[in-house]
Tab-separated table of C-alpha atoms in Angstrom:
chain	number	residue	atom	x	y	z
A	565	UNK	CA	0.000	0.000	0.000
A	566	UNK	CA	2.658	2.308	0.724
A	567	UNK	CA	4.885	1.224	-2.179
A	568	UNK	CA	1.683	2.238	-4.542
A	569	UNK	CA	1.112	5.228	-2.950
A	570	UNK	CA	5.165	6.487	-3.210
A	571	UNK	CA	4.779	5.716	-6.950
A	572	UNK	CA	1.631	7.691	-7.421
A	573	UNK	CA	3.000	10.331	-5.696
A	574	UNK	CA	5.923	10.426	-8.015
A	575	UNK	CA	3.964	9.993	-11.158
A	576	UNK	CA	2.207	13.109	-10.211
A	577	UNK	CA	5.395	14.971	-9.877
A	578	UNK	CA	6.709	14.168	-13.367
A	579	UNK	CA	3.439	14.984	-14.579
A	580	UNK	CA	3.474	18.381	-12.934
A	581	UNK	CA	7.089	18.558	-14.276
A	582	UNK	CA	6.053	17.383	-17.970
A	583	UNK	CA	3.066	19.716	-18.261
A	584	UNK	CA	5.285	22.568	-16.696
A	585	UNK	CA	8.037	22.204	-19.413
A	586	UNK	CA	5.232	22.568	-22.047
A	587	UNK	CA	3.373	25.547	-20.666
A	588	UNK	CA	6.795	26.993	-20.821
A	589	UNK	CA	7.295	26.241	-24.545
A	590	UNK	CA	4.401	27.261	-25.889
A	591	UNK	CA	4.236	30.715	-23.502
A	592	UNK	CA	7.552	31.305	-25.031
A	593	UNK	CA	7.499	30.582	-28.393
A	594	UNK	CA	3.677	31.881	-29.210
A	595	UNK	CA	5.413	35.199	-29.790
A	596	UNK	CA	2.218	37.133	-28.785
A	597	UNK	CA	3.661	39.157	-25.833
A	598	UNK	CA	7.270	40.128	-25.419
A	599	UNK	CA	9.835	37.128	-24.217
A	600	UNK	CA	11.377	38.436	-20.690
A	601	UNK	CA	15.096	37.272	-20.716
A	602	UNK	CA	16.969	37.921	-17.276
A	603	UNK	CA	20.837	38.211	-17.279
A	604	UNK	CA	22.712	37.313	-14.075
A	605	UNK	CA	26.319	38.519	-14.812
A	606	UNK	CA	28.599	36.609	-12.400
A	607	UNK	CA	32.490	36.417	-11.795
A	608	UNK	CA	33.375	33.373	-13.507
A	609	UNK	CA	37.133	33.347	-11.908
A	610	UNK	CA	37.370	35.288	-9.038
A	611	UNK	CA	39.728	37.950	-10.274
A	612	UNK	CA	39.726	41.415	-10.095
A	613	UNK	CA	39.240	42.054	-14.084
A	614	UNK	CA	35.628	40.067	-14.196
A	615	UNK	CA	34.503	41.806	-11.298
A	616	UNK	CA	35.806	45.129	-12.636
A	617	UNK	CA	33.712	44.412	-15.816
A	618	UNK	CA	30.183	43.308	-14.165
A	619	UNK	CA	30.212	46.588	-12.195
A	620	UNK	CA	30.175	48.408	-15.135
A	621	UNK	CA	27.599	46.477	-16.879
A	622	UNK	CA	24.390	48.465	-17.504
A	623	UNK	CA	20.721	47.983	-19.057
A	624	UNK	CA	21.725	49.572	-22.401
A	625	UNK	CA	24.853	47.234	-23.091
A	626	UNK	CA	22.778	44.431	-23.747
A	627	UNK	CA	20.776	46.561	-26.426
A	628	UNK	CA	21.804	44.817	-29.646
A	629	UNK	CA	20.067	41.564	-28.352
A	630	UNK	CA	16.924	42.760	-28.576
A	631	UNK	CA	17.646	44.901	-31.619
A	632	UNK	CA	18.684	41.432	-33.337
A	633	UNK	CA	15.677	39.335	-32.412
A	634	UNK	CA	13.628	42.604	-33.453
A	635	UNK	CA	14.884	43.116	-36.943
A	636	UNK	CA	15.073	38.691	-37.572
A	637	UNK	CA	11.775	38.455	-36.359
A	638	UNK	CA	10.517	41.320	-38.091
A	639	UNK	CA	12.453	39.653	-41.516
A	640	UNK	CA	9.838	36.508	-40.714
A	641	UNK	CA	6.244	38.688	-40.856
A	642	UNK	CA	6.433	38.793	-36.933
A	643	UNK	CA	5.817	42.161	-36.289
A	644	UNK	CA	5.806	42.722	-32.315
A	645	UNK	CA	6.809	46.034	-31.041
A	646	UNK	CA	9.389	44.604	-29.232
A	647	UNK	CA	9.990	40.490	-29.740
A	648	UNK	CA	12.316	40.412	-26.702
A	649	UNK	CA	13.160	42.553	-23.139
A	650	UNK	CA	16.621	42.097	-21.647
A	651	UNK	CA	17.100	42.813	-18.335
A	652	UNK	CA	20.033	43.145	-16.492
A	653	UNK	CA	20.100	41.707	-12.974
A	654	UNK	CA	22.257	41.666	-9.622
A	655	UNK	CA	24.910	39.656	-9.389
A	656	UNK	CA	23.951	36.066	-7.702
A	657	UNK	CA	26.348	35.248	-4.752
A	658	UNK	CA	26.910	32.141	-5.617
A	659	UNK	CA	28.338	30.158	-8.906
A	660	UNK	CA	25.730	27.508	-10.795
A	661	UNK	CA	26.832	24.390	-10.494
A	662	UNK	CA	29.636	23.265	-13.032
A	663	UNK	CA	28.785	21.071	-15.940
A	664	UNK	CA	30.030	17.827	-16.218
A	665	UNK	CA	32.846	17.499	-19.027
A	666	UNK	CA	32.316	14.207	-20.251
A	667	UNK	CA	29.410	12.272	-18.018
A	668	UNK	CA	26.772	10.268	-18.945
A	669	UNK	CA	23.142	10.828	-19.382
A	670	UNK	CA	22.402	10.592	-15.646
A	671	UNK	CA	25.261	12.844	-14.945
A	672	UNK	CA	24.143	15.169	-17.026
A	673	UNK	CA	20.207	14.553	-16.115
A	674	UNK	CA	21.672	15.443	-12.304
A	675	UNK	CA	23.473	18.589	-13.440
A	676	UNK	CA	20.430	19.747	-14.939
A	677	UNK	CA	18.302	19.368	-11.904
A	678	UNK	CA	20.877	21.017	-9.998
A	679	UNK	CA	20.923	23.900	-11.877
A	680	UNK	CA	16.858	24.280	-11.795
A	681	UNK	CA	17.128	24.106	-8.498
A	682	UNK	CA	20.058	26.960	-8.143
A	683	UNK	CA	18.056	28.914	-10.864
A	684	UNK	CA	14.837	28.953	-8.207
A	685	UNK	CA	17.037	30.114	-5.533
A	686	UNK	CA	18.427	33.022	-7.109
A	687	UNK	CA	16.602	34.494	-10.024
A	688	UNK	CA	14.275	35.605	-7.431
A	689	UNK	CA	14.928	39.312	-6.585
A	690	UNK	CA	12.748	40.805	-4.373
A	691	UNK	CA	10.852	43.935	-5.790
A	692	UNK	CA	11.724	42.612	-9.397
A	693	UNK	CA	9.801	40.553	-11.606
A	694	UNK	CA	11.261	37.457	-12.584
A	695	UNK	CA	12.014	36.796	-15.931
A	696	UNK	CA	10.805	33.585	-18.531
A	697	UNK	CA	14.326	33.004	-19.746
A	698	UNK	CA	17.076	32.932	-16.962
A	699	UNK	CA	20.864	33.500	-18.469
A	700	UNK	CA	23.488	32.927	-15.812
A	701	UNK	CA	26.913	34.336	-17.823
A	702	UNK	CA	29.879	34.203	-16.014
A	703	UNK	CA	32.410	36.243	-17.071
A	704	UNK	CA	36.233	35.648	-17.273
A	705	UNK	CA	39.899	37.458	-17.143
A	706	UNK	CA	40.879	37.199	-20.879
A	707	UNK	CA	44.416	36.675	-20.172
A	708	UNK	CA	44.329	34.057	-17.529
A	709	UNK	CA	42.120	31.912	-19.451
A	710	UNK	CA	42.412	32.377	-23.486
A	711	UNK	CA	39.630	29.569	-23.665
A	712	UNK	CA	36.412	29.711	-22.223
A	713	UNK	CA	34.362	26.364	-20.924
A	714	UNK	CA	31.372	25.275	-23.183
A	715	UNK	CA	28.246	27.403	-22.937
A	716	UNK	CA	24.765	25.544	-22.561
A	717	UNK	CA	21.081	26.780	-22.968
A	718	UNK	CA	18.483	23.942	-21.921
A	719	UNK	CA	14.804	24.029	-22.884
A	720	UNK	CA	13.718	22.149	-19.670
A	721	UNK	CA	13.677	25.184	-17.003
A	722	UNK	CA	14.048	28.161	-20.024
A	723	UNK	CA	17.893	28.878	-18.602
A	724	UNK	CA	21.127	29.175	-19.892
A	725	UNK	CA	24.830	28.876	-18.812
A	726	UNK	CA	26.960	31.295	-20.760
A	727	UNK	CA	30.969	31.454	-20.418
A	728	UNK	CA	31.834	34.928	-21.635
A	729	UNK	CA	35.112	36.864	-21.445
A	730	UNK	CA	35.390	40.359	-19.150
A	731	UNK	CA	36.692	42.384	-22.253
A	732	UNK	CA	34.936	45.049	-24.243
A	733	UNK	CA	36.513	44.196	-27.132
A	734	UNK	CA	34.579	41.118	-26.882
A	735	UNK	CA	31.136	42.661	-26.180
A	736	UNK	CA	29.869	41.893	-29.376
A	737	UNK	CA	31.152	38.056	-29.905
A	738	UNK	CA	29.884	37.329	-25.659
A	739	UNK	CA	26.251	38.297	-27.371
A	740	UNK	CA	26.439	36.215	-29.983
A	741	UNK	CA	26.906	33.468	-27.827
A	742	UNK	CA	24.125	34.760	-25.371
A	743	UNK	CA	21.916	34.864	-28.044
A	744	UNK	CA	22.750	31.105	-29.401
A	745	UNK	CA	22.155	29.870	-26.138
A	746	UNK	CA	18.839	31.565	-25.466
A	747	UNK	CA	17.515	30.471	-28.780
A	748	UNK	CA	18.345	26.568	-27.238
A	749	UNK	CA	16.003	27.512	-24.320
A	750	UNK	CA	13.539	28.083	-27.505
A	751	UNK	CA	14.232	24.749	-28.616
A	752	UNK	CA	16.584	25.850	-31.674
A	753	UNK	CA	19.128	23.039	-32.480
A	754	UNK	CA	22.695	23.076	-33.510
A	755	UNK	CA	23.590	23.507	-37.045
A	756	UNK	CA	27.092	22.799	-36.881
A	757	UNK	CA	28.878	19.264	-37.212
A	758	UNK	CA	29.894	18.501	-33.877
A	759	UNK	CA	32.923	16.810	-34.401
A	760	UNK	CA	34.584	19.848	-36.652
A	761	UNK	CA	32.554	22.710	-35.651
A	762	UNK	CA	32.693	23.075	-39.280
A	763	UNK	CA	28.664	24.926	-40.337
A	764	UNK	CA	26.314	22.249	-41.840
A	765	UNK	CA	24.900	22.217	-45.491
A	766	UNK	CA	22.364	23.995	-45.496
A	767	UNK	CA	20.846	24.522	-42.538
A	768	UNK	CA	24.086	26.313	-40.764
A	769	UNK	CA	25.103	28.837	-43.796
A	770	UNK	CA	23.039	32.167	-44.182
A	771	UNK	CA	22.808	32.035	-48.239
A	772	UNK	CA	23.003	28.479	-49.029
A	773	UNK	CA	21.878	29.737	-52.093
A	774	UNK	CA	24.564	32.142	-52.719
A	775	UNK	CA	26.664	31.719	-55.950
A	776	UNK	CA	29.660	31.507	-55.556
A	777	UNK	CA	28.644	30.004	-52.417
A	778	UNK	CA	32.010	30.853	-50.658
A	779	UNK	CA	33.131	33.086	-48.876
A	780	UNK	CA	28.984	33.320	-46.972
A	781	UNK	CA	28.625	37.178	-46.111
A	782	UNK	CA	27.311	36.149	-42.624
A	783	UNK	CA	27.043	33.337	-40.219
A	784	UNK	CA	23.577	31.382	-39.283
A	785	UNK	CA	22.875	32.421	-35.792
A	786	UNK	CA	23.298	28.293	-34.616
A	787	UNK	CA	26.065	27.395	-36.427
A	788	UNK	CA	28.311	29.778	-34.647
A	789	UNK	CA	30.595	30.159	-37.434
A	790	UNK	CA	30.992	31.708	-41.064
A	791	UNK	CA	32.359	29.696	-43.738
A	792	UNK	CA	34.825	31.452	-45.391
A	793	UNK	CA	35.402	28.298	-48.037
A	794	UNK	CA	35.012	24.972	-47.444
A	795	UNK	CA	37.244	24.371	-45.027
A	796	UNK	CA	37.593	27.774	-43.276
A	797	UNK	CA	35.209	29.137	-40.812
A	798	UNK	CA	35.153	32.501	-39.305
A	799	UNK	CA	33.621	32.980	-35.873
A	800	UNK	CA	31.258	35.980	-35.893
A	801	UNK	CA	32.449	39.368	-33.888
A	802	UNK	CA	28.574	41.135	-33.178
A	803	UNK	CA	25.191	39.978	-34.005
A	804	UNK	CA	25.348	42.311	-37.197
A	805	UNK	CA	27.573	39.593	-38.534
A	806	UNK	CA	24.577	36.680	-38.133
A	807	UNK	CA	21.290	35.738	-38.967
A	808	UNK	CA	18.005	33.410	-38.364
A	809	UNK	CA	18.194	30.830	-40.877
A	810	UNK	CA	15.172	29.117	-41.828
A	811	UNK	CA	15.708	25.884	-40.175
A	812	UNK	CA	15.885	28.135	-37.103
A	813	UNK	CA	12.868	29.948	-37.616
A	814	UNK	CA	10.732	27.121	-37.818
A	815	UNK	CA	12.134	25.419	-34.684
A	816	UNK	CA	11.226	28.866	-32.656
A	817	UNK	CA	7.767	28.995	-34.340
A	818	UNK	CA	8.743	31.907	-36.435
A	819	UNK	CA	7.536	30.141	-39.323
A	820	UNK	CA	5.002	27.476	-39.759
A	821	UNK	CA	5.878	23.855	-41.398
């Protein structure tokens, strides 16, 4: 009797969870009413640059976000006033937990939980209102660490885990990879071969049609890069420099199949 009732009890929780998740994706991808994306800039390292950069982060340097969804929504017939919000929010106190570099499902299945539950504690600022899409982007000293970590943006829980460098120089290539991460939490795919990073044919070039088809003028917002020929690739500097590709559009509901 009390074996039945512990499953029941966890059935209903996965259901709540499952129904949840999809309330979430279709509030956020019915584009009806502006998408509310919260940035939590965080020091990624500890050192005195990163912290020296979040201070002077304001509301206005995260602009050409929402000018980019704007105009590439506005390119596919959706004509909100304003697609997306960004808002900048305090600094958390505390790190999200690490990914794990090479673990298995369930390692991976436990990160993600973690995470929720870290996103529930601190996205919640008192006198603000909390946002659909939570980006946590932690922001590193260029010249201790020339490489930063992977970046991840999970549907399940609408949040994102950026790894961004504290330069303004790199301003414009951190919101590219804001941006590719958010459009995950939309349920946008990859469109680049994972093993090369190389863009894929066609979904991952801008003008697939484009003759000659090398070098592509700009890069396809998912495939992170812009193929220069067919075997060079040019990572994009600002969102000026990329674009919604169909494939993408369709996976975010800005076009219909």
């Amino acid at each position: 009797m009390w074996r039945t009732f512990r499953i029941a009890v966890l059935l209903l929780i996965l259901l709540g969870v499952a129904l949840h998740a999809w309330f979430d994706r279709a509030a956020t991808t019915t584009w009806h009413n502006t998408l509310w994306i919260g940035i939590f800039p965080l020091n990624g390292d500890g050192s005195v640059t990163a912290q020296h950069y979040i201070d002077r982060l304001t509301q206005s340097d995260f602009a050409d976000i929402e000018e980019f969804f704007q105009t590439e929504a506005t390119r596919y017939g959706r004509h909100l006033a304003q697609p997306v919000h960004v808002e900048l929010y305090p600094q958390p106190r505390q790190l999200p937990p690490p990914a794990p570099r090479a673990g298995s499902m369930l390692a991976v299945a436990w990160w993600s939980l973690e995470l929720r539950w870290y996103a529930w504690r601190t996205s919640s600022v008192p006198g603000r209102a909390p946002p659909r899409v939570r980006m946590f982007v932690l922001y590193h000293d260029p010249g201790s660490l020339p490489i930063v970590p992977d970046s991840h943006g999970l549907q399940k829980g609408l949040m994102g885990v950026v790894h961004a460098f504290a330069e303004p120089d790199m301003t414009g290539s951190n919101h590219v990879v804001i941006t590719h991460e958010v459009l995950h939490t939309l349920g946008a795919t990859d469109k680049y071969d994972l093993g090369s990073g190389a863009p894929l044919f066609p979904t991952g070039f801008a003008e697939p049609e484009r003759d000659p088809l090398y070098p592509q003028r700009r890069a396809e917002i998912m495939a992170g890069r812009r193929a220069l020929s067919a075997t060079e690739f040019e990572t994009p500097r600002t969102l000026r420099d990329v674009v919604v590709g169909p494939a993408t559009a369709l996976e975010i509901h800005w076009l219909q199949p």
